Amino acid sequence: MLDESLLDTPEDLAAADRRGLLRGAAEAGARVRTAARQATEAGVQELKPDGRPRAVLIAGPGVAATHAADLIGTLAGPGSPVTRLAPTGVAPAAGALRWELPGWAGSVDLLLIATPDGTEPSLSLLADQAYRRGCSVAAVAPAGTPLEEAVAGAHGLFMPMATAPYDHGEPLAGSSPGVLWALLTPLLTLLDRIGLVTAPPDALEKVADRLDHVAERCGPAIVTYSNPAKTLASELADALPVVWTEGESAGPAGRRFAAALAELAGRPALVAELPEALAAHTALLAGPLAASADPDDFFRDRVDEPPALHARVVLLRDRPIGGLTAATAARDLALGHDTPISELEPEEGDELETLAELIAVTDFAAVYLTLASRA
């Protein structure tokens, strides 16, 4: 059950936030600025690229690397394929994970390593393997870890991860807002330098400003009725989130939101892109998860019985191109099955800004749902 009274008690939220999740979300803009500055100090702007890589390979543990690959792939477009190297192993622990380069990787490819840990032996071996294959290597990880030495040995570029004091209390969740921006920002700085994405310093400053703006709108001191993140968390209290996305920027934000709900709040969620989502989830909304599936729900004793789980659609939209949108059909489908719908649409801006806003609002919502559910 969600303790909705806790949502409007900033002191209690802070006491429940033992992992610094709210601070990570609130300080996302500052983390972008710090990470960009440290990437510059590491020598990114001094690079003399020979051209765009044939392919970009991204390796790292957990959803942090998955999100980075997803976001970079969206921003890069089809010009250079972006592939995440999924690890194998017997456990999700630093010493148990294994990464391997694909057989075709060679001198025209770029390997990016992104990890909030940096002690994974296999990532150090991967950097060495890439060097022997002729791949260019760059990495983002905490400074002073074994990976930094391995990247130096591979004649690669190491960019220190922008960390905060509260990052060191316990192992970091890959869906933590602070982890995402600390890993993603240096990679964007590097990829802008080599011409794969457009993320110059002024664009990253706009991203940081947008993240600050979201923190002002969604912070713990802002009451629920005027706070979009708290409102969304409250709406999802007893619901199965069915996340539909429209627009290229919204896709990665929706997938990250679903992952954050699972990893941080322990909540299952479904995610799909419009218009295909309408066909994929029609049967789901017409089945027992629909709000209309239990006609006796209104008369149920809500004290003695837990609430029934019903679907709630969360529509994340980037601004449609050319006026074409499936949002009207999405609303008709959801409301036609008595399924409530929540909608988020960013303010105007470039692709990186709108993507950052959608991620930031849903990050705050996932954190509020996490803290209020476990208090």
XYZ file of C-alpha atoms in Angstrom:
375
model
C 0.000 0.000 0.000
C 1.127 3.525 -0.735
C 1.336 5.911 2.223
C 0.036 8.997 0.416
C 0.402 11.157 3.522
C 4.153 10.552 3.412
C 4.344 12.044 -0.080
C 3.555 15.472 1.345
C 5.870 15.171 4.339
C 9.368 16.070 3.105
C 11.027 15.181 6.413
C 9.605 11.647 6.359
C 10.562 11.218 2.699
C 14.121 12.193 3.546
C 14.200 9.748 6.451
C 12.956 6.919 4.217
C 15.468 7.732 1.473
C 18.407 5.723 2.808
C 19.943 5.258 -0.665
C 19.915 8.915 -1.660
C 17.471 8.341 -4.524
C 15.664 11.647 -4.088
C 18.949 13.507 -3.847
C 20.142 11.790 -6.999
C 17.018 12.901 -8.839
C 17.163 16.440 -7.452
C 20.860 16.853 -8.250
C 20.703 15.394 -11.769
C 21.383 18.771 -13.359
C 24.436 19.335 -11.177
C 25.638 15.824 -11.986
C 25.459 16.606 -15.724
C 27.545 19.759 -15.276
C 30.150 17.973 -13.148
C 30.373 15.017 -15.510
C 30.756 17.280 -18.555
C 33.514 19.262 -16.849
C 35.382 16.118 -15.811
C 35.122 14.692 -19.328
C 36.703 17.881 -20.669
C 39.444 17.676 -18.063
C 40.065 14.069 -19.132
C 40.925 15.309 -22.613
C 37.814 14.703 -24.706
C 38.018 18.042 -26.507
C 41.664 17.392 -27.398
C 40.837 14.262 -29.386
C 41.452 14.308 -33.134
C 38.917 11.774 -34.458
C 39.563 9.993 -37.774
C 35.838 9.809 -38.535
C 32.698 8.100 -37.358
C 33.115 4.528 -36.129
C 31.503 1.709 -38.075
C 29.800 0.500 -34.899
C 29.670 1.454 -31.235
C 29.797 -1.348 -28.658
C 28.711 -0.599 -25.085
C 29.613 -2.872 -22.183
C 28.747 -2.575 -18.531
C 26.702 -4.195 -15.783
C 22.965 -4.047 -15.315
C 20.397 -1.603 -16.553
C 22.793 1.349 -16.381
C 24.619 0.114 -19.482
C 21.340 -0.974 -21.070
C 19.867 2.503 -20.658
C 23.036 4.156 -21.946
C 23.033 1.986 -25.069
C 19.313 2.595 -25.624
C 19.603 6.365 -25.260
C 22.747 6.683 -27.356
C 21.282 4.452 -30.062
C 18.204 6.677 -30.238
C 20.231 9.881 -30.410
C 22.721 8.495 -32.929
C 20.113 7.185 -35.349
C 21.006 4.648 -38.046
C 24.361 6.244 -38.962
C 26.438 4.049 -36.639
C 24.811 0.992 -35.062
C 24.928 0.968 -31.270
C 25.062 -2.474 -29.665
C 25.083 -3.368 -26.011
C 27.330 -6.308 -25.136
C 25.244 -8.373 -22.729
C 27.253 -10.151 -20.018
C 27.140 -13.809 -19.148
C 27.954 -15.449 -15.825
C 26.550 -17.235 -12.820
C 25.664 -14.178 -10.714
C 25.260 -10.393 -11.073
C 28.505 -9.778 -9.181
C 31.661 -7.992 -10.297
C 33.763 -11.143 -10.314
C 31.156 -13.368 -11.952
C 30.211 -11.361 -15.041
C 31.873 -11.994 -18.398
C 31.959 -9.873 -21.557
C 33.256 -10.807 -25.003
C 33.715 -8.807 -28.188
C 31.807 -10.064 -31.234
C 33.951 -11.772 -33.838
C 33.558 -8.956 -36.353
C 34.797 -6.159 -34.043
C 37.962 -4.514 -35.266
C 39.910 -1.333 -35.924
C 36.968 0.680 -37.277
C 34.809 0.112 -34.196
C 34.540 1.873 -30.834
C 34.155 0.141 -27.467
C 32.558 2.146 -24.666
C 32.638 0.777 -21.124
C 30.218 2.297 -18.599
C 30.099 1.019 -15.022
C 29.387 2.535 -11.595
C 31.703 -0.105 -10.090
C 34.959 -0.407 -12.040
C 36.254 -3.532 -10.278
C 34.866 -6.068 -12.769
C 37.873 -8.166 -13.911
C 36.169 -9.080 -17.193
C 35.750 -5.430 -18.180
C 39.486 -4.926 -17.731
C 40.097 -7.993 -19.880
C 37.626 -6.668 -22.439
C 39.587 -3.420 -22.730
C 42.751 -5.428 -23.358
C 40.971 -7.625 -25.923
C 39.706 -4.525 -27.732
C 43.229 -3.085 -27.844
C 44.579 -6.289 -29.374
C 41.801 -6.201 -31.974
C 42.559 -2.575 -32.819
C 39.290 -1.160 -31.432
C 39.268 2.300 -29.920
C 38.431 2.168 -26.200
C 36.850 4.687 -23.835
C 35.424 4.131 -20.368
C 33.461 5.880 -17.623
C 33.894 4.499 -14.099
C 34.840 5.715 -10.623
C 38.383 7.044 -10.474
C 41.048 4.861 -8.885
C 39.426 1.543 -9.839
C 41.205 -1.292 -11.692
C 39.389 -0.400 -14.898
C 41.183 2.959 -15.046
C 44.549 1.201 -15.168
C 43.285 -1.309 -17.747
C 42.050 1.455 -20.061
C 45.384 3.264 -19.748
C 47.113 0.026 -20.717
C 44.853 -0.214 -23.768
C 45.824 3.371 -24.763
C 42.180 4.354 -24.349
C 40.414 7.341 -22.836
C 39.287 7.059 -19.218
C 36.684 9.549 -17.968
C 36.049 9.562 -14.199
C 32.459 9.085 -13.136
C 30.968 12.061 -11.315
C 30.128 10.604 -7.911
C 28.516 12.016 -4.789
C 29.195 11.144 -1.120
C 25.890 9.277 -0.788
C 26.818 7.026 -3.747
C 29.205 5.065 -1.555
C 26.806 3.857 1.143
C 25.822 0.626 -0.613
C 25.921 -0.844 -4.138
C 24.351 1.586 -6.587
C 21.137 0.684 -8.374
C 21.515 0.961 -12.131
C 18.183 2.799 -12.294
C 19.329 5.448 -9.825
C 19.009 8.922 -11.423
C 22.500 9.898 -10.319
C 24.054 6.830 -11.929
C 22.385 7.406 -15.296
C 23.580 10.977 -15.801
C 27.025 10.348 -14.330
C 27.631 7.593 -16.894
C 25.739 9.018 -19.863
C 27.064 12.596 -19.901
C 30.759 11.782 -20.526
C 29.753 9.351 -23.277
C 27.646 12.036 -24.957
C 30.567 14.468 -24.733
C 32.848 11.947 -26.413
C 30.352 10.966 -29.110
C 29.682 14.595 -29.916
C 33.417 15.068 -30.432
C 33.567 12.234 -32.959
C 30.391 13.355 -34.724
C 28.087 10.495 -33.764
C 25.570 12.525 -31.751
C 24.878 16.221 -31.320
C 25.637 17.097 -27.708
C 27.898 20.170 -27.591
C 28.577 21.916 -24.269
C 25.720 24.383 -24.715
C 23.270 21.518 -25.381
C 24.399 19.710 -22.217
C 23.982 22.950 -20.273
C 20.397 23.148 -21.558
C 19.866 19.560 -20.416
C 21.168 20.448 -16.961
C 18.863 23.487 -16.846
C 15.885 21.331 -17.873
C 16.730 18.800 -15.151
C 16.928 21.630 -12.613
C 13.529 22.872 -13.781
C 12.001 19.412 -13.314
C 13.550 19.185 -9.843
C 11.844 22.455 -8.924
C 8.458 21.160 -10.178
C 8.782 17.647 -8.761
C 10.810 18.117 -5.578
C 9.682 16.757 -2.190
C 8.559 20.202 -0.966
C 5.998 20.527 -3.796
C 2.605 19.132 -2.759
C 1.060 16.241 -4.660
C -1.750 18.112 -6.431
C 0.750 20.405 -8.204
C 3.606 17.893 -8.471
C 3.401 15.730 -11.641
C 5.761 13.067 -10.279
C 3.939 12.661 -6.958
C 0.620 12.645 -8.812
C 1.818 9.854 -11.098
C 3.161 7.850 -8.160
C -0.186 8.177 -6.374
C -2.074 7.118 -9.511
C 0.092 4.002 -9.825
C -0.268 2.999 -6.165
C -2.477 -0.058 -6.790
C -2.131 -0.297 -10.561
C -0.245 -2.303 -13.127
C 1.514 0.380 -15.205
C 1.041 -0.105 -18.947
C 3.530 2.369 -20.383
C 2.857 3.510 -23.947
C 5.314 5.780 -25.709
C 5.040 7.932 -28.814
C 8.012 9.582 -30.466
C 11.642 8.530 -30.691
C 12.668 10.306 -27.500
C 9.804 8.841 -25.497
C 10.748 5.231 -26.261
C 13.938 5.078 -24.151
C 12.253 7.086 -21.384
C 9.401 4.567 -21.203
C 11.736 1.592 -21.111
C 13.800 3.225 -18.387
C 10.651 3.994 -16.356
C 9.562 0.351 -16.509
C 13.046 -0.783 -15.422
C 13.138 1.734 -12.564
C 9.733 0.606 -11.307
C 10.989 -2.980 -11.203
C 14.450 -2.350 -9.737
C 13.643 0.421 -7.266
C 9.965 -0.017 -6.359
C 9.584 -3.746 -7.009
C 6.633 -3.061 -9.314
C 5.994 -4.889 -12.598
C 5.244 -2.780 -15.652
C 4.603 -3.341 -19.338
C 6.007 -1.026 -22.002
C 5.371 -0.713 -25.740
C 5.539 1.942 -28.443
C 2.567 3.388 -30.280
C 0.922 2.541 -32.584
C 1.928 -1.143 -32.183
C 1.042 -0.985 -28.473
C -2.646 -0.727 -29.353
C -2.700 -4.168 -30.964
C -0.293 -5.679 -28.448
C -2.301 -4.654 -25.368
C -5.928 -4.690 -26.536
C -6.542 -8.156 -25.087
C -4.863 -7.145 -21.837
C -7.145 -4.134 -21.377
C -10.189 -6.249 -22.215
C -9.258 -8.964 -19.700
C -9.308 -9.289 -15.914
C -6.843 -6.404 -15.423
C -9.277 -3.832 -16.804
C -10.969 -1.627 -14.223
C -14.365 -2.775 -15.489
C -13.471 -6.438 -14.972
C -14.691 -6.497 -11.350
C -18.233 -5.049 -11.188
C -18.414 -5.739 -7.464
C -15.204 -3.791 -6.759
C -17.154 -0.718 -5.593
C -18.817 -2.737 -2.803
C -15.667 -4.591 -1.720
C -14.558 -4.205 1.897
C -11.375 -2.174 1.360
C -10.218 -2.657 4.938
C -10.286 -6.448 5.063
C -9.214 -7.161 1.468
C -6.312 -5.865 -0.588
C -7.311 -3.815 -3.620
C -7.620 -5.622 -6.926
C -4.810 -4.965 -9.380
C -5.990 -3.096 -12.452
C -4.110 -1.677 -15.402
C -3.412 2.006 -15.765
C -2.039 3.399 -19.005
C 0.865 5.850 -18.748
C 1.265 7.691 -22.060
C 4.677 9.303 -22.559
C 4.728 11.505 -25.642
C 7.378 13.400 -27.457
C 5.973 16.106 -29.698
C 4.609 14.412 -32.867
C 6.241 15.126 -36.209
C 3.946 16.381 -38.962
C 0.899 16.248 -36.729
C 0.592 12.469 -36.968
C -0.297 10.930 -33.628
C -1.817 7.732 -32.287
C -2.636 9.390 -28.962
C -6.330 9.787 -29.778
C -6.663 6.104 -30.605
C -4.744 5.258 -27.422
C -7.109 7.294 -25.281
C -10.144 5.756 -26.986
C -8.839 2.238 -26.409
C -8.014 2.813 -22.752
C -11.180 4.683 -21.833
C -13.283 2.283 -23.912
C -12.195 -0.429 -21.478
C -12.665 1.810 -18.410
C -8.896 1.948 -17.969
C -7.583 5.223 -16.525
C -4.803 7.004 -18.360
C -2.011 9.336 -17.233
C -0.184 11.501 -19.766
C 3.210 13.214 -19.740
C 4.449 15.469 -22.513
C 7.628 17.569 -22.279
C 7.924 21.269 -22.911
C 9.406 22.389 -26.211
C 13.115 21.861 -26.768
C 15.587 19.798 -28.733
C 15.569 16.011 -28.636
C 18.059 15.727 -25.792
C 16.153 18.225 -23.645
C 12.758 16.580 -24.107
C 14.257 13.166 -23.462
C 15.852 14.462 -20.258
C 12.540 15.912 -19.053
C 10.598 12.681 -19.589
C 13.323 10.688 -17.833
C 13.510 13.133 -14.928
C 9.762 13.245 -14.213
C 9.404 9.455 -14.361
C 12.561 9.037 -12.244
C 10.997 11.185 -9.534
C 7.737 9.204 -9.816
C 9.562 5.871 -9.443
C 11.456 7.180 -6.412
C 8.300 8.495 -4.719
C 6.553 5.185 -5.340
C 9.564 3.390 -3.871
C 9.788 5.485 -0.715
C 6.064 5.746 0.030
C 5.496 2.027 -0.541
C 8.215 0.900 1.847
C 7.729 3.386 4.654
